[in-house]
Coordinates of C-alpha atoms in Angstrom, one line a residue:
M16 CA 94.9 52.5 111.5
A17 CA 94.7 53.5 107.8
E18 CA 94.2 57.3 107.2
P19 CA 91.9 58.2 104.2
K20 CA 93.7 59.6 101.0
V21 CA 93.2 63.3 100.4
D22 CA 93.3 64.1 96.8
S23 CA 95.9 66.7 96.7
S24 CA 95.5 67.5 93.0
M25 CA 92.1 69.2 93.7
P26 CA 92.5 72.4 95.4
H27 CA 90.4 73.6 98.5
S28 CA 88.5 76.2 96.8
Q29 CA 87.3 73.6 93.8
S30 CA 86.0 71.4 96.8
K31 CA 84.3 74.2 98.7
S32 CA 82.9 75.4 95.2
S33 CA 81.7 71.9 94.5
S34 CA 80.0 71.8 98.1
Q35 CA 78.1 75.0 97.7
K36 CA 77.0 73.8 94.2
H37 CA 75.7 70.6 95.8
H38 CA 73.9 72.5 98.9
K39 CA 72.2 75.1 96.3
T40 CA 71.2 71.8 94.4
L41 CA 69.5 70.5 97.6
L42 CA 67.9 73.7 98.2
M43 CA 66.7 73.8 94.8
A44 CA 65.2 70.5 95.2
Q45 CA 63.2 71.5 98.4
D46 CA 61.9 74.6 96.8
I47 CA 60.4 72.4 93.9
L48 CA 59.0 69.7 96.4
R49 CA 57.5 72.6 98.4
I50 CA 56.0 74.3 95.5
L51 CA 54.8 71.0 94.1
A52 CA 53.2 70.1 97.6
I53 CA 51.4 73.7 97.8
L54 CA 50.0 73.3 94.2
L55 CA 48.7 69.7 95.2
S56 CA 47.2 70.6 98.7
A57 CA 45.5 73.7 97.2
A58 CA 44.1 71.6 94.1
S59 CA 42.7 69.3 96.8
V60 CA 41.1 71.7 98.6
A61 CA 39.5 73.3 95.6
I62 CA 38.2 70.2 94.5
M63 CA 36.8 69.1 97.5
V64 CA 35.1 72.3 98.5
T65 CA 33.4 72.6 94.9
N66 CA 32.4 69.0 95.0
N67 CA 28.9 68.4 95.4
Q68 CA 25.8 66.3 94.0
T69 CA 22.3 66.4 94.7
V70 CA 20.0 63.2 93.7
L71 CA 16.5 62.2 94.3
I72 CA 15.8 58.7 96.1
F73 CA 12.4 57.8 96.5
S74 CA 11.0 61.4 96.0
I75 CA 13.7 62.5 98.9
R76 CA 16.2 65.0 97.8
F77 CA 19.6 63.9 99.0
Q78 CA 22.6 66.2 98.7
A79 CA 26.1 65.0 99.1
H80 CA 28.8 67.8 100.1
F81 CA 32.1 67.7 102.2
Y82 CA 30.8 69.9 105.1
Y83 CA 28.2 67.1 106.0
S84 CA 31.1 65.1 107.2
P85 CA 33.7 66.2 110.0
S86 CA 36.2 63.7 108.5
F87 CA 36.2 66.0 105.1
K88 CA 36.0 69.1 107.0
F89 CA 39.2 68.1 108.6
F90 CA 40.8 66.8 105.3
V91 CA 40.0 70.1 103.9
A92 CA 41.4 72.0 107.1
A93 CA 44.9 70.0 106.9
N94 CA 45.4 70.6 103.2
G95 CA 44.5 74.3 103.4
I96 CA 46.9 74.8 106.3
V97 CA 49.5 72.9 104.7
A98 CA 49.1 74.9 101.4
A99 CA 49.2 78.3 103.4
L100 CA 52.1 77.5 105.6
S101 CA 54.2 75.7 102.9
L102 CA 53.6 79.1 101.0
L103 CA 54.8 81.1 103.9
I104 CA 57.9 79.1 104.2
L105 CA 58.5 79.0 100.6
I106 CA 58.6 83.0 100.8
I107 CA 61.0 82.9 103.9
N108 CA 63.3 80.5 102.2
L109 CA 63.4 82.8 99.1
V110 CA 63.9 85.9 101.3
L111 CA 66.8 84.0 103.5
R112 CA 68.4 82.7 100.6
Q113 CA 69.6 86.1 99.7
Q114 CA 71.3 86.4 103.1
A115 CA 73.9 84.3 104.6
S116 CA 72.0 83.7 107.9
R117 CA 70.7 80.2 107.3
T118 CA 72.3 78.0 110.4
K119 CA 71.8 74.6 111.8
H120 CA 68.7 76.1 113.8
Y121 CA 67.1 77.4 110.6
Y122 CA 67.4 73.9 109.0
F123 CA 66.3 72.1 112.4
F124 CA 63.4 74.7 112.4
L125 CA 62.6 73.5 108.6
L126 CA 62.9 69.8 109.4
M127 CA 60.5 70.2 112.4
H128 CA 57.9 72.2 110.1
D129 CA 58.1 69.5 107.4
I130 CA 57.6 66.9 109.8
V131 CA 54.6 68.3 111.2
M132 CA 53.2 69.1 107.9
T133 CA 53.6 65.5 106.7
E134 CA 52.0 64.2 109.8
L135 CA 49.0 66.7 109.1
L136 CA 48.7 65.6 105.7
I137 CA 48.6 61.9 106.6
A138 CA 46.1 62.4 109.2
G139 CA 43.8 64.2 106.7
C140 CA 44.3 61.6 104.4
A141 CA 43.6 58.9 106.7
A142 CA 40.3 60.5 107.8
A143 CA 39.0 60.9 104.3
S144 CA 40.0 57.7 103.6
A145 CA 38.2 56.1 106.3
I146 CA 34.7 57.9 105.5
G147 CA 35.3 57.3 102.0
Y148 CA 35.6 53.8 102.7
V149 CA 32.4 53.8 104.5
G150 CA 30.7 55.6 101.6
K151 CA 31.9 52.9 99.2
F152 CA 31.5 49.8 101.1
G153 CA 29.2 50.8 104.1
E154 CA 29.5 49.3 107.5
D155 CA 27.1 46.4 108.4
H156 CA 27.9 46.1 112.0
V157 CA 26.6 49.7 112.4
G158 CA 24.1 49.7 109.8
W159 CA 25.4 52.1 107.6
Q160 CA 24.8 51.6 104.1
P161 CA 26.9 52.6 101.2
I162 CA 26.2 55.9 99.5
C163 CA 28.6 55.8 96.5
G164 CA 26.1 53.8 94.4
H165 CA 23.5 56.9 94.4
V166 CA 26.3 59.9 94.4
H167 CA 28.7 58.3 92.0
K168 CA 30.1 61.6 90.8
F169 CA 30.8 63.0 94.5
C170 CA 32.6 59.7 95.3
K171 CA 34.9 59.8 92.1
T172 CA 35.6 63.6 92.7
N173 CA 36.2 63.1 96.3
L174 CA 38.9 60.3 95.2
V175 CA 40.6 62.7 92.8
S176 CA 41.2 65.2 95.7
L177 CA 42.2 62.3 98.1
L178 CA 44.6 61.4 95.4
L179 CA 46.2 64.9 95.0
S180 CA 46.5 65.0 98.9
F181 CA 48.5 61.8 99.0
F182 CA 50.8 63.0 96.1
S183 CA 51.3 66.2 98.4
F184 CA 52.1 63.8 101.4
F185 CA 54.7 62.0 99.1
S186 CA 56.3 65.3 98.1
Y187 CA 56.4 66.3 101.9
F188 CA 57.7 63.1 102.9
G189 CA 60.6 63.5 100.4
L190 CA 61.2 67.2 101.9
T191 CA 61.2 65.8 105.4
F192 CA 64.4 63.6 104.3
L193 CA 66.0 66.7 102.4
S194 CA 65.5 68.7 105.7
A195 CA 67.0 66.0 107.8
Y196 CA 69.9 65.8 105.2
N197 CA 70.7 69.6 105.4
C198 CA 70.2 69.9 109.3
F199 CA 72.4 67.3 110.1
S200 CA 75.2 67.8 107.2
S201 CA 77.8 70.5 107.5
S202 CA 76.2 73.3 105.3
P203 CA 78.8 76.3 103.7
N204 CA 77.1 79.1 105.8
N205 CA 77.8 77.5 109.1

């Protein structure tokens, strides 16, 4: 069996310092991705909630708003929960960063939080995408007619909100990998 070579020219304190610097860089990347997810989810909620359009079709007034669809309500709730809980976790991270109390259990908690938020975001995106598809193309088998031809501005604005939420999902997807790396690698505070 061959034993790995150890670079004896590099002192132990330099390798420990390098490891701590790498760990701090990972934590900073996590904070940046978390801030990005907060901003994207909050913007998605703001756009969806303020989006409405009223049109006249054959002298009948038709209003499109997110609260007429349970799928859009779930989408707004999911993004709101993600934004709020992410802000809370970010604050906790900043408070605990000053302390040396981060342990493997804490990193495991962050991993579980990030996984749940990722799943919640993709569920909200899937619900909004499904109803958006029906709004754009209709569903002939059930007799649902497409409405986006009549409320074009409403559908385009919902698409912007949905894209922001998908970007938030990708931020959390990256966060999940970073959290897993932090959880399963040795941290300097253990």
